[in-house]
Amino acid sequence: MRRALVMLAVLAVQVLAVQVLAGLGLLTGAARADEGDGRVALIGVSGLHWNDLSQADTPNLWELARASALGSMSIRTVGTVTCPYDAWLTVSAGTRSAVGYRCGSPPAPEQQGTGAVIPHYRYLIDVAGQRNAGVLGESLKAAGQCSIAIGPGAALGLADRQGAVRHYHASPLQVTTADLEKCRMVAMDVDDLVLPYLTDGQLPREPDRLSAAERRDALRLADAKAGALLSVLPADTTVVLAGLSDHGSVPHLRVTALREPGAAGRLLGATSTRREDLSITPDLTATVLTKLGVPVPPAVVGGPLQVGGQGVTLDRLRDADAEAQTIRAVKGGYFTVMAVLQVLFYGIAFLLLRRRKGLLPVRVAGTALAAVPAASFLVNLLPWSSMPQMVAGVLGWTAALTALAFAGPWRRAPLGPLAVVAGATALTLVGDLLTGTTLQVNSVMGYSADVGARYYGLGNIPFALLATGTLLTAAVIAHRWPGRAGVAAIVVLGTFTMVLGGSGMGSDFGGVIAFVPGIAVTALVLTGKRVSLVKLAVFCVAGGVIVMTFAWLNYLRPPDEQTHLGRFVGQVLTGEAFDVIFRKLQAMLGTLLSPNLMPIVIAAAAFLVYAILRPEQASAGVVPAAFEHSPALRAGLIGTLVSGVLGMLVNDSGAAVLSMALALAVPLLLATGIGVLRAPASAGGALGELASARR
């Protein structure tokens, strides 16, 4: 009966949370595109980023930027880097697309009268599986909108499902103002900057092939071509400038600008990223259609570009890419250092604890090691601009959290340091979610905009840390107030965090599926109930039902307000979800061979299992001592392991989820056990005997 009440409480709070979300306006009708009657010009300059613009080398683009709202564009499509072919195909489809092999420039169209046809276009749809290719062109044609394409990429972007464009020119010099006044849509491919980089027609496998002088020469050609079109555009034309592709083996944030009345000097973002200074390539598709008053098809995942607040500067946009590059440069080494420190910690702890030596240093080291993940997010509260500053900031926050864990009266309690570090980790991520997830962006354990995996909400590694921090914090509360109050704390805190992560704030899919069983298992273990495979399967199904409820509610919102949760529902309905799931499965399996992640999993799991099975030989009995001192901690750890393993299986980050859960939980478990061993003998029973044995 008690078990049934616990589960009913979990489900009741979850249903209530869903109802609250619906009441806050998530249940809205289908969207219509904003009406527009102006002209639109999309100028795609492949390879352009904000460091390129100067009044001397790019006078035409410089003047365009001065009159525009400015932002950065994350141009990632399917692969790590984006070639011009994939970029323009993404504009055509309105969703991330790729031709399916290492690529370079789009194919040259074959002129047919005033129009052109892209050769072998049906290959993209029938063989490469790009079912959405031609969405932009078909939408314009269905709405009776005339369009002009200038250059191969523009032809690909505006082509219909048969690869045809009605009006095509190879150069802007062939176009007059009178020609442009006949159509409300014009797109131009400026490929002069990227062409010198291509090797055998493909993107090179090196970061930068050109020297600074060679790049300046290419920039001047690109600027002249863009200027030729700008000089003949009708006065009422809305101009969108986009740096549509990469130029080498390293992804960068690229240029995006929007020139229209009232936009000058403002930030430029989009609802798709929830950032007022960042957009993605599919946003261009949605923007064009919206500006022309054409309904945006459901297949388009982007949202219209949005003009934001004042105060944009080129330095700010250049710094955004510099920060992303810093994170890219340090991320691999960061996780390597994490893996080495974790393995060394368990090795040294094994040697010291089995001899009952160095208990305090091991406790401090474990607490500090567990504080590193939270420090990696908190560093973004500091104005760092270089790798040394970022590393110094992480070390400073780690030291501060460790000092706090041992500074107050809670240091005398075995669970004190664990409560501080686990609570700080959970509060950091909850606060970040409530304030727009600024700490996770450009962080080594979060995500960076140039990679393009996520731009807001809860990433997979942050999910692992949030779930672990929440369950361990709730376990401390349950230890302090056992019984119904403790179970209620686990249910309420767990459900609150789950709703936060799965709703529009966190937009996390796999995390909810994994976290619901973790909450339920923690509550059951705490009440002394047995957890069977059948119950675990039921909890997993419940997690799936809850996250699909979140996704369905999000799907009912206007397309430009949907997160990837809502778009996944659309992909299920159109049959595209299998491809998404398959890609995520491949990514998850790839992490199982990661030299940075699996050592953490193996070392932590091996130490934990050995410490439980051979407590005196492995760790002087610290793990059994911790569990005896706090059964609630045992329940929280079991729930953490359940969430970590399931999170590994249902997220594309795979082993990263379990490794970070273990990296936070196991060192804190050892710190707690050592705290028990160091407690006065008056604690009584076996604990007193253990403490006496040490002395």
XYZ file of C-alpha atoms in Angstrom:
695
model
C 0.000 0.000 0.000
C 2.756 2.408 0.896
C 4.545 1.631 -2.345
C 1.383 2.336 -4.295
C 0.986 5.684 -2.546
C 4.553 6.644 -3.407
C 4.042 5.873 -7.080
C 0.684 7.625 -7.141
C 2.340 10.685 -5.628
C 5.010 10.653 -8.323
C 2.474 10.362 -11.123
C 0.115 12.904 -9.560
C 2.805 15.567 -9.329
C 3.912 14.832 -12.883
C 0.379 15.125 -14.251
C -0.092 18.337 -12.279
C 3.107 19.726 -13.778
C 1.907 18.919 -17.290
C -1.405 20.635 -16.578
C 0.394 23.703 -15.285
C 2.479 23.849 -18.449
C -0.671 23.622 -20.532
C -2.250 26.373 -18.478
C 0.739 28.617 -19.103
C -0.130 28.701 -22.790
C 1.543 25.677 -24.309
C -1.747 24.510 -25.849
C -2.055 26.871 -28.755
C -3.356 26.539 -32.257
C -1.423 25.950 -35.443
C 0.708 28.787 -36.701
C 0.322 30.991 -39.746
C 3.180 32.840 -41.365
C 3.268 36.560 -40.786
C 1.909 38.468 -43.754
C 4.487 40.303 -45.803
C 4.446 42.150 -49.115
C 8.047 43.311 -49.531
C 10.998 42.069 -51.524
C 13.721 39.828 -50.149
C 17.317 39.341 -51.273
C 19.335 36.490 -49.754
C 23.076 36.893 -50.296
C 25.069 33.838 -49.270
C 28.823 34.462 -48.995
C 30.313 31.059 -48.249
C 33.121 31.140 -45.675
C 32.459 34.692 -44.421
C 32.929 35.449 -40.730
C 33.052 38.663 -38.762
C 36.848 38.891 -38.714
C 36.709 39.390 -42.488
C 34.763 42.636 -42.530
C 36.642 45.910 -42.755
C 35.988 49.240 -44.409
C 39.157 48.907 -46.468
C 38.828 45.336 -47.812
C 35.051 44.857 -47.928
C 33.489 48.316 -48.351
C 30.169 47.038 -49.738
C 29.636 44.438 -47.027
C 30.855 46.937 -44.424
C 28.170 49.460 -45.432
C 25.554 46.702 -45.497
C 26.527 45.670 -41.957
C 26.327 49.275 -40.726
C 22.706 49.467 -41.895
C 21.707 46.029 -40.548
C 20.889 44.046 -37.455
C 23.827 41.735 -36.818
C 24.302 38.304 -35.297
C 26.199 35.054 -35.582
C 25.029 32.013 -37.502
C 25.662 28.409 -36.552
C 25.826 26.774 -39.963
C 26.267 23.137 -38.953
C 24.184 20.763 -41.044
C 24.897 17.053 -40.506
C 28.676 16.709 -40.388
C 31.262 18.514 -38.289
C 31.927 21.098 -40.986
C 29.579 22.444 -43.625
C 30.396 22.754 -47.319
C 28.565 25.186 -49.652
C 26.605 22.323 -51.246
C 25.158 21.176 -47.903
C 24.515 24.762 -46.816
C 22.434 25.704 -49.853
C 20.669 22.327 -49.718
C 19.703 23.167 -46.122
C 18.282 26.501 -47.304
C 16.275 24.590 -49.899
C 14.966 22.026 -47.402
C 14.485 24.236 -44.334
C 16.079 21.521 -42.227
C 19.632 20.269 -41.761
C 20.554 18.422 -44.920
C 23.607 16.855 -46.544
C 24.397 15.396 -49.930
C 25.880 12.322 -48.260
C 29.574 12.481 -49.102
C 32.533 14.822 -48.683
C 31.463 17.795 -50.721
C 32.343 21.260 -51.949
C 30.453 23.546 -54.295
C 26.912 22.934 -55.561
C 26.623 21.580 -59.124
C 26.517 24.099 -61.959
C 22.969 24.453 -63.354
C 22.204 23.801 -67.013
C 20.708 26.898 -68.628
C 17.273 26.390 -70.212
C 15.896 29.582 -71.673
C 15.610 32.175 -68.905
C 15.751 29.453 -66.287
C 17.939 26.487 -65.445
C 17.844 22.898 -64.233
C 20.237 21.341 -61.732
C 21.635 18.105 -63.205
C 20.801 14.842 -61.453
C 18.721 16.717 -58.860
C 16.463 13.749 -58.127
C 19.521 11.936 -56.772
C 19.181 14.055 -53.651
C 15.627 12.875 -53.032
C 15.637 9.333 -54.410
C 19.149 8.181 -53.398
C 20.599 10.553 -50.786
C 17.362 10.495 -48.800
C 16.956 14.291 -48.707
C 13.176 14.146 -48.812
C 12.760 17.815 -47.971
C 14.928 19.099 -50.813
C 13.000 21.716 -52.787
C 10.661 22.787 -49.970
C 11.536 26.464 -50.396
C 11.162 26.433 -54.179
C 7.902 24.470 -54.068
C 6.472 26.809 -51.419
C 7.268 29.875 -53.515
C 5.858 28.256 -56.648
C 2.657 27.193 -54.900
C 2.171 30.759 -53.657
C 2.705 32.153 -57.148
C 5.880 33.943 -56.129
C 8.455 34.712 -58.797
C 12.114 34.190 -57.819
C 15.513 34.837 -59.358
C 18.605 32.749 -58.652
C 22.126 34.065 -59.254
C 24.889 31.475 -59.074
C 24.872 27.675 -58.540
C 24.113 27.697 -54.805
C 21.209 30.092 -55.202
C 19.773 27.875 -57.938
C 19.973 24.890 -55.586
C 18.325 26.878 -52.799
C 15.390 28.078 -54.937
C 14.903 24.953 -57.084
C 11.617 23.065 -56.982
C 11.317 19.310 -56.472
C 12.432 18.709 -60.057
C 15.539 20.885 -59.687
C 14.205 23.681 -61.877
C 14.388 27.455 -61.398
C 12.394 29.792 -63.660
C 14.891 32.674 -63.683
C 18.621 32.052 -63.477
C 21.716 34.189 -64.021
C 25.316 33.140 -63.604
C 26.458 36.611 -62.514
C 24.881 39.687 -60.909
C 26.282 41.710 -63.824
C 23.579 40.110 -65.985
C 20.787 41.507 -63.792
C 19.210 44.958 -63.842
C 16.899 46.737 -61.456
C 14.073 46.237 -63.932
C 14.665 42.466 -63.848
C 14.611 42.433 -60.052
C 11.378 44.422 -59.894
C 9.598 41.570 -61.675
C 10.206 39.157 -58.772
C 9.934 39.617 -55.016
C 12.606 37.017 -54.229
C 16.223 36.958 -55.305
C 19.040 34.761 -53.998
C 22.705 35.025 -54.898
C 25.570 32.620 -54.283
C 28.851 34.467 -53.672
C 31.457 31.711 -53.818
C 34.587 33.791 -54.551
C 35.809 33.540 -50.951
C 35.474 29.774 -50.574
C 36.529 28.586 -54.047
C 40.290 29.090 -53.465
C 40.058 26.833 -50.420
C 38.560 23.851 -52.219
C 40.814 20.936 -53.084
C 39.586 18.863 -56.050
C 36.222 20.543 -55.559
C 35.983 19.552 -51.886
C 36.546 21.226 -48.528
C 40.167 20.752 -47.410
C 41.151 18.694 -44.395
C 43.116 21.569 -42.886
C 41.902 24.635 -40.995
C 43.193 27.379 -43.329
C 44.784 26.803 -46.707
C 45.141 30.448 -47.699
C 47.531 33.025 -46.338
C 46.137 36.267 -44.933
C 46.999 38.106 -48.166
C 45.356 35.433 -50.330
C 42.219 35.547 -48.207
C 42.059 39.335 -48.515
C 42.233 39.025 -52.311
C 39.378 36.513 -52.286
C 37.402 38.769 -49.936
C 37.712 41.703 -52.304
C 36.290 39.618 -55.161
C 33.397 38.448 -52.981
C 32.721 42.005 -51.833
C 32.677 43.276 -55.420
C 30.165 40.618 -56.462
C 27.902 41.369 -53.486
C 28.215 45.083 -54.257
C 27.129 44.497 -57.860
C 23.822 43.085 -56.672
C 23.335 45.611 -53.879
C 23.733 48.459 -56.371
C 20.769 47.329 -58.493
C 18.376 46.096 -55.800
C 15.068 47.968 -55.575
C 15.007 50.368 -52.631
C 12.326 48.482 -50.694
C 14.262 45.192 -50.613
C 14.944 43.439 -47.307
C 18.484 42.110 -47.526
C 19.692 39.028 -45.658
C 23.439 38.357 -45.642
C 24.708 34.957 -44.485
C 28.152 33.344 -44.309
C 26.757 30.019 -45.400
C 29.612 27.543 -45.155
C 32.948 26.708 -43.597
C 36.212 27.135 -45.476
C 38.286 24.390 -43.852
C 38.308 21.579 -41.337
C 37.337 23.721 -38.320
C 33.766 24.997 -37.885
C 33.220 28.668 -37.098
C 30.326 30.950 -36.313
C 29.512 32.898 -39.457
C 28.055 36.249 -40.452
C 24.353 36.963 -40.496
C 22.859 40.393 -41.115
C 19.377 41.718 -41.829
C 18.851 45.108 -43.487
C 15.381 46.533 -43.133
C 13.922 49.727 -41.656
C 14.755 50.101 -37.951
C 17.222 47.211 -37.833
C 20.512 49.086 -37.855
C 22.666 48.629 -34.765
C 20.530 45.889 -33.252
C 21.180 42.258 -32.422
C 19.909 39.536 -34.729
C 18.750 36.161 -33.448
C 15.901 33.683 -33.877
C 13.333 31.726 -31.895
C 15.017 28.498 -33.011
C 18.018 29.258 -30.794
C 16.280 31.387 -28.147
C 19.254 33.703 -28.475
C 19.049 37.288 -29.604
C 22.478 37.090 -31.213
C 22.440 33.629 -32.835
C 20.573 31.896 -35.652
C 20.847 28.701 -37.716
C 20.761 28.065 -41.466
C 17.129 26.789 -41.581
C 16.112 30.171 -40.156
C 16.920 31.650 -43.570
C 14.210 29.513 -45.164
C 11.635 30.541 -42.589
C 12.680 34.198 -42.881
C 12.320 34.315 -46.663
C 8.878 32.737 -46.608
C 7.674 34.876 -43.724
C 8.862 38.136 -45.289
C 7.052 37.203 -48.507
C 3.841 36.242 -46.710
C 4.106 32.593 -47.768
C 3.010 29.940 -45.229
C 5.967 28.143 -43.677
C 5.648 24.355 -44.186
C 5.848 22.135 -41.085
C 9.037 20.534 -42.457
C 10.920 23.802 -41.937
C 12.588 23.606 -38.507
C 13.866 27.154 -38.439
C 12.149 30.321 -37.296
C 12.200 33.820 -38.787
C 15.158 35.995 -37.904
C 14.287 38.380 -35.086
C 15.675 41.848 -34.516
C 16.660 42.254 -30.867
C 18.049 44.936 -28.624
C 20.526 47.709 -29.268
C 24.242 47.593 -28.597
C 25.618 45.129 -31.126
C 29.290 45.510 -31.941
C 31.609 43.623 -34.245
C 33.904 42.963 -31.303
C 31.094 41.151 -29.493
C 30.403 38.953 -32.518
C 34.083 38.262 -33.062
C 34.491 37.360 -29.387
C 31.606 34.886 -29.637
C 33.493 32.880 -32.248
C 36.760 33.246 -30.321
C 35.117 31.802 -27.188
C 33.707 28.909 -29.192
C 37.155 28.206 -30.638
C 38.702 28.313 -27.162
C 36.207 25.745 -25.915
C 36.898 23.594 -28.961
C 40.637 23.763 -28.327
C 40.431 22.914 -24.629
C 37.535 20.441 -24.558
C 39.412 17.300 -25.564
C 42.272 18.031 -23.184
C 39.838 18.910 -20.418
C 38.142 15.528 -20.511
C 41.493 13.799 -20.835
C 42.671 15.536 -17.659
C 39.365 14.636 -15.987
C 39.834 10.979 -16.908
C 43.443 10.941 -15.700
C 42.553 12.639 -12.401
C 39.643 10.271 -11.790
C 41.734 7.163 -12.467
C 44.625 8.486 -10.351
C 42.228 9.338 -7.541
C 40.815 5.831 -7.362
C 44.273 4.292 -7.618
C 45.740 6.443 -4.850
C 42.604 6.101 -2.714
C 42.834 2.315 -3.046
C 46.467 2.287 -1.911
C 45.926 4.686 0.995
C 42.575 3.507 2.304
C 43.473 -0.160 2.440
C 46.292 0.903 4.791
C 43.993 3.311 6.629
C 46.271 6.218 5.845
C 45.667 9.669 4.413
C 41.945 9.666 5.112
C 41.614 13.442 5.277
C 43.617 14.157 2.078
C 41.549 11.559 0.207
C 38.350 13.125 1.522
C 39.412 16.614 0.449
C 40.630 15.367 -2.948
C 37.370 13.510 -3.584
C 35.332 16.576 -2.689
C 37.465 18.808 -4.919
C 37.240 16.371 -7.802
C 33.460 16.299 -7.495
C 33.373 20.125 -7.472
C 35.061 20.420 -10.891
C 31.881 19.915 -12.988
C 30.000 22.731 -11.235
C 33.094 24.940 -11.535
C 33.161 24.374 -15.295
C 29.784 26.121 -15.530
C 30.324 28.770 -12.869
C 33.416 30.007 -14.711
C 31.066 31.618 -17.244
C 30.056 34.074 -14.536
C 33.549 35.513 -14.988
C 34.604 37.630 -17.996
C 37.179 35.194 -19.378
C 38.431 35.674 -22.930
C 41.334 33.231 -23.248
C 42.226 29.661 -22.368
C 44.488 30.550 -19.412
C 41.754 32.756 -17.936
C 39.161 30.020 -18.337
C 41.382 27.358 -16.755
C 42.258 29.698 -13.883
C 38.570 30.416 -13.381
C 37.671 26.713 -13.202
C 40.441 26.074 -10.686
C 39.343 29.087 -8.636
C 35.717 27.965 -8.472
C 36.814 24.413 -7.615
C 38.897 25.722 -4.730
C 36.042 27.952 -3.565
C 33.500 25.120 -3.541
C 35.919 22.790 -1.775
C 36.680 25.420 0.858
C 32.961 26.022 1.358
C 32.388 22.295 1.800
C 34.841 22.229 4.713
C 34.342 25.757 6.080
C 31.008 25.721 7.867
C 29.542 23.760 10.764
C 28.366 21.129 8.264
C 31.983 19.978 7.926
C 31.581 17.983 11.131
C 28.766 15.924 9.607
C 29.846 13.040 7.354
C 27.316 14.154 4.737
C 28.285 17.841 4.979
C 30.743 18.134 2.052
C 28.502 15.960 -0.124
C 25.516 18.205 0.617
C 27.462 21.336 -0.320
C 28.943 20.060 -3.585
C 25.881 18.105 -4.779
C 23.582 20.969 -3.800
C 25.808 23.557 -5.499
C 25.884 21.457 -8.680
C 22.109 21.082 -8.783
C 21.452 24.737 -7.902
C 23.912 25.947 -10.529
C 22.132 24.061 -13.290
C 18.632 24.867 -12.039
C 19.547 28.544 -11.846
C 21.013 28.358 -15.338
C 17.813 26.837 -16.720
C 15.688 29.492 -15.050
C 17.829 32.321 -16.441
C 18.228 31.234 -20.056
C 21.091 28.681 -19.890
C 23.890 31.187 -20.340
C 26.301 29.112 -18.246
C 26.065 26.014 -20.442
C 26.781 27.885 -23.675
C 30.502 27.812 -24.507
C 31.378 25.614 -21.562
C 33.494 22.464 -21.656
C 30.721 20.333 -20.142
C 27.889 22.121 -21.901
C 27.694 23.020 -25.563
C 29.151 25.541 -27.963
C 27.278 27.326 -30.701
C 29.721 26.461 -33.486
C 29.154 22.731 -32.955
C 25.425 23.277 -33.271
C 24.221 20.317 -31.228
C 22.177 22.567 -28.910
C 21.730 26.280 -28.270
C 19.571 26.340 -25.141
C 18.102 24.040 -22.539
C 19.704 21.090 -20.791
C 22.552 19.241 -22.500
C 23.203 15.555 -21.914
C 26.188 15.976 -19.588
C 24.439 18.755 -17.609
C 21.448 16.419 -17.326
C 23.641 13.737 -15.745
C 25.043 16.252 -13.280
C 21.642 17.786 -12.499
C 20.014 14.392 -11.933
C 22.896 13.215 -9.762
C 23.079 16.445 -7.761
C 19.326 16.450 -7.213
C 19.121 12.825 -6.072
C 22.095 13.173 -3.716
C 20.741 16.431 -2.287
C 17.335 14.851 -1.786
C 19.059 11.899 -0.087
C 20.679 14.276 2.410
C 17.268 15.777 3.173
C 15.801 12.291 3.554
C 18.649 11.424 5.923
C 17.925 14.473 8.047
C 14.149 13.974 8.007
C 13.537 10.256 7.489
C 10.188 8.642 6.828
C 7.437 10.258 4.801
C 9.133 13.643 4.799
C 12.248 12.166 3.208
C 10.289 10.292 0.555
C 8.308 13.454 -0.171
C 11.558 15.405 -0.596
C 12.817 12.916 -3.174
C 9.516 12.918 -5.066
C 9.045 16.699 -5.014
C 12.644 17.695 -5.792
C 12.988 14.971 -8.397
C 9.709 15.848 -10.090
C 10.472 19.567 -10.065
C 13.829 18.947 -11.699
C 12.334 16.496 -14.174
C 9.643 18.997 -15.220
C 12.244 21.742 -15.495
C 14.443 19.579 -17.702
C 11.676 18.164 -19.877
C 9.603 21.307 -20.349
C 10.409 24.158 -22.694
C 13.108 25.435 -20.341
C 15.269 22.317 -20.504
C 13.927 20.722 -23.699
C 15.619 17.481 -22.745
C 14.302 14.255 -24.263
C 16.389 11.301 -23.140
C 17.048 12.837 -19.725
C 13.400 12.624 -18.688
C 13.162 8.994 -19.785
C 16.168 8.177 -17.614
C 15.384 10.449 -14.663
C 11.854 9.206 -13.935
C 13.101 5.649 -13.135
C 15.894 7.169 -11.022
C 13.385 9.105 -8.917
C 11.058 6.138 -8.530
C 13.842 3.675 -7.685
C 15.283 6.056 -5.071
C 11.868 6.392 -3.423
C 11.254 2.628 -3.452
C 14.669 1.739 -2.026
C 14.242 4.364 0.675
C 10.960 2.756 1.740
C 12.579 -0.683 1.799
C 10.762 -2.020 -1.258
C 12.314 -4.374 -3.773
C 13.023 -3.100 -7.274
C 12.352 -5.714 -9.950
C 13.057 -5.626 -13.669
C 9.316 -5.410 -14.316
C 9.005 -2.320 -12.123
C 12.049 -0.792 -13.748
C 10.537 -1.364 -17.185
C 7.284 0.268 -16.032
C 9.224 3.289 -14.774
C 11.006 3.576 -18.134
C 7.682 3.456 -19.972
C 6.354 6.130 -17.625
C 9.361 8.299 -18.448
C 8.728 7.807 -22.148
C 5.046 8.705 -21.788
C 5.875 11.844 -19.820
C 8.494 13.080 -22.279
C 6.197 12.422 -25.232
C 3.530 14.431 -23.433
C 5.977 17.312 -23.158
C 6.848 16.853 -26.827
C 3.202 16.761 -27.936
C 2.362 19.920 -26.015
C 5.359 21.582 -27.596
C 4.294 20.344 -31.040
C 0.962 22.138 -30.629
C 2.767 25.462 -30.411
C 3.489 27.578 -33.529
C 6.293 26.026 -35.614
C 8.675 28.923 -34.974
C 8.213 28.449 -31.207
C 8.780 24.695 -31.124
C 11.868 23.137 -29.597
C 13.427 19.934 -30.887
C 10.916 18.060 -28.694
C 7.997 19.317 -30.750
C 9.873 18.906 -34.009
C 10.543 15.269 -33.101
C 6.782 14.673 -32.961
C 6.544 16.151 -36.446
C 9.325 13.839 -37.591
C 7.429 10.879 -36.139
C 4.337 11.903 -38.079
C 6.287 12.321 -41.337
C 8.331 9.152 -40.902
C 11.671 10.943 -40.534
C 12.139 10.026 -36.866
C 13.819 6.699 -37.664
C 16.739 8.487 -39.332
C 17.131 10.736 -36.283
C 17.036 7.781 -33.878
C 19.526 5.834 -35.994
C 21.999 8.743 -36.016
C 21.688 9.103 -32.248
C 22.217 5.354 -31.772
C 25.374 5.498 -33.858
C 26.630 8.449 -31.828
C 25.876 6.655 -28.550
C 27.731 3.507 -29.619
C 30.682 5.639 -30.700
C 31.096 7.015 -27.174
C 31.617 3.521 -25.792
C 35.086 3.603 -27.356
C 35.956 7.073 -26.074
C 39.405 7.131 -24.407
C 38.295 10.099 -22.285
C 34.959 8.798 -21.027
C 35.220 5.037 -20.592
C 38.235 5.136 -18.211
C 36.098 7.176 -15.793
C 33.253 4.661 -16.033
C 35.525 1.645 -15.672
C 37.620 3.041 -12.812
C 34.655 4.329 -10.811
C 32.544 1.216 -11.344
C 35.421 -1.155 -10.543
C 36.335 0.722 -7.373
C 32.707 0.897 -6.254
C 32.035 -2.805 -6.844
C 35.280 -3.892 -5.194
C 34.712 -1.532 -2.270
C 31.325 -3.149 -1.669
C 32.390 -6.769 -2.175
C 35.773 -6.484 -0.428
C 35.345 -3.429 1.813
C 38.321 -3.933 4.115
C 40.717 -4.845 1.312
C 39.650 -2.049 -1.026
C 38.728 0.971 1.048
C 38.907 0.349 4.785
C 35.160 -0.159 4.707
C 34.311 3.452 3.802
C 31.496 2.534 1.395
C 29.654 0.196 3.836
C 30.253 2.791 6.550
C 28.625 5.475 4.429
C 25.640 3.245 3.677
C 25.263 2.237 7.323
C 25.417 5.861 8.387
C 22.852 6.914 5.769
C 20.524 4.404 4.102
C 19.098 7.401 2.247
C 22.483 7.934 0.587
C 22.452 4.317 -0.557
C 19.014 4.870 -2.093
C 20.194 8.048 -3.803
C 23.270 6.326 -5.217
C 21.210 3.445 -6.598
C 18.815 5.929 -8.204
C 21.780 7.806 -9.654
C 23.205 4.617 -11.174
C 19.813 3.767 -12.692
C 19.504 7.224 -14.260
C 23.113 7.154 -15.409
C 22.893 3.762 -17.128
C 19.544 4.506 -18.763
C 20.743 7.980 -19.713
C 23.733 6.417 -21.419
C 21.460 4.146 -23.460
C 18.891 6.730 -24.574
C 21.136 9.745 -25.269
C 23.496 10.275 -28.169
C 26.171 11.381 -25.678
C 26.166 7.808 -24.395
C 29.051 7.104 -22.042
C 29.408 10.807 -21.257
C 26.175 10.674 -19.238
C 27.198 7.732 -17.048
C 30.801 8.894 -16.684
C 29.800 12.335 -15.376
C 27.203 10.862 -13.016
C 29.893 8.603 -11.557
C 32.460 11.417 -11.532
C 30.190 13.410 -9.220
C 28.643 10.663 -7.081
C 31.431 8.191 -6.283
C 34.087 10.648 -4.990
C 31.420 12.215 -2.752
C 30.414 8.762 -1.531
C 34.010 8.067 -0.511
C 34.263 11.476 1.154
C 31.148 10.646 3.171
C 32.458 7.235 4.197
C 35.737 8.739 5.327
C 33.762 11.312 7.297
C 32.032 8.452 9.086
C 35.344 6.738 9.872
C 36.740 9.974 11.240
C 33.684 10.547 13.432
C 34.105 10.203 17.245
C 33.811 6.715 18.706
C 30.768 7.896 20.669
C 28.814 7.569 17.425
C 28.295 4.027 18.651
C 28.050 0.567 17.203
C 30.051 -0.517 14.233
C 30.861 3.068 13.330
C 32.562 3.617 16.652
C 34.491 0.399 16.229
C 35.629 1.453 12.762
C 36.759 4.797 14.069
C 38.562 3.094 16.965
C 40.226 0.659 14.598
C 41.612 3.548 12.591
C 43.009 5.258 15.670
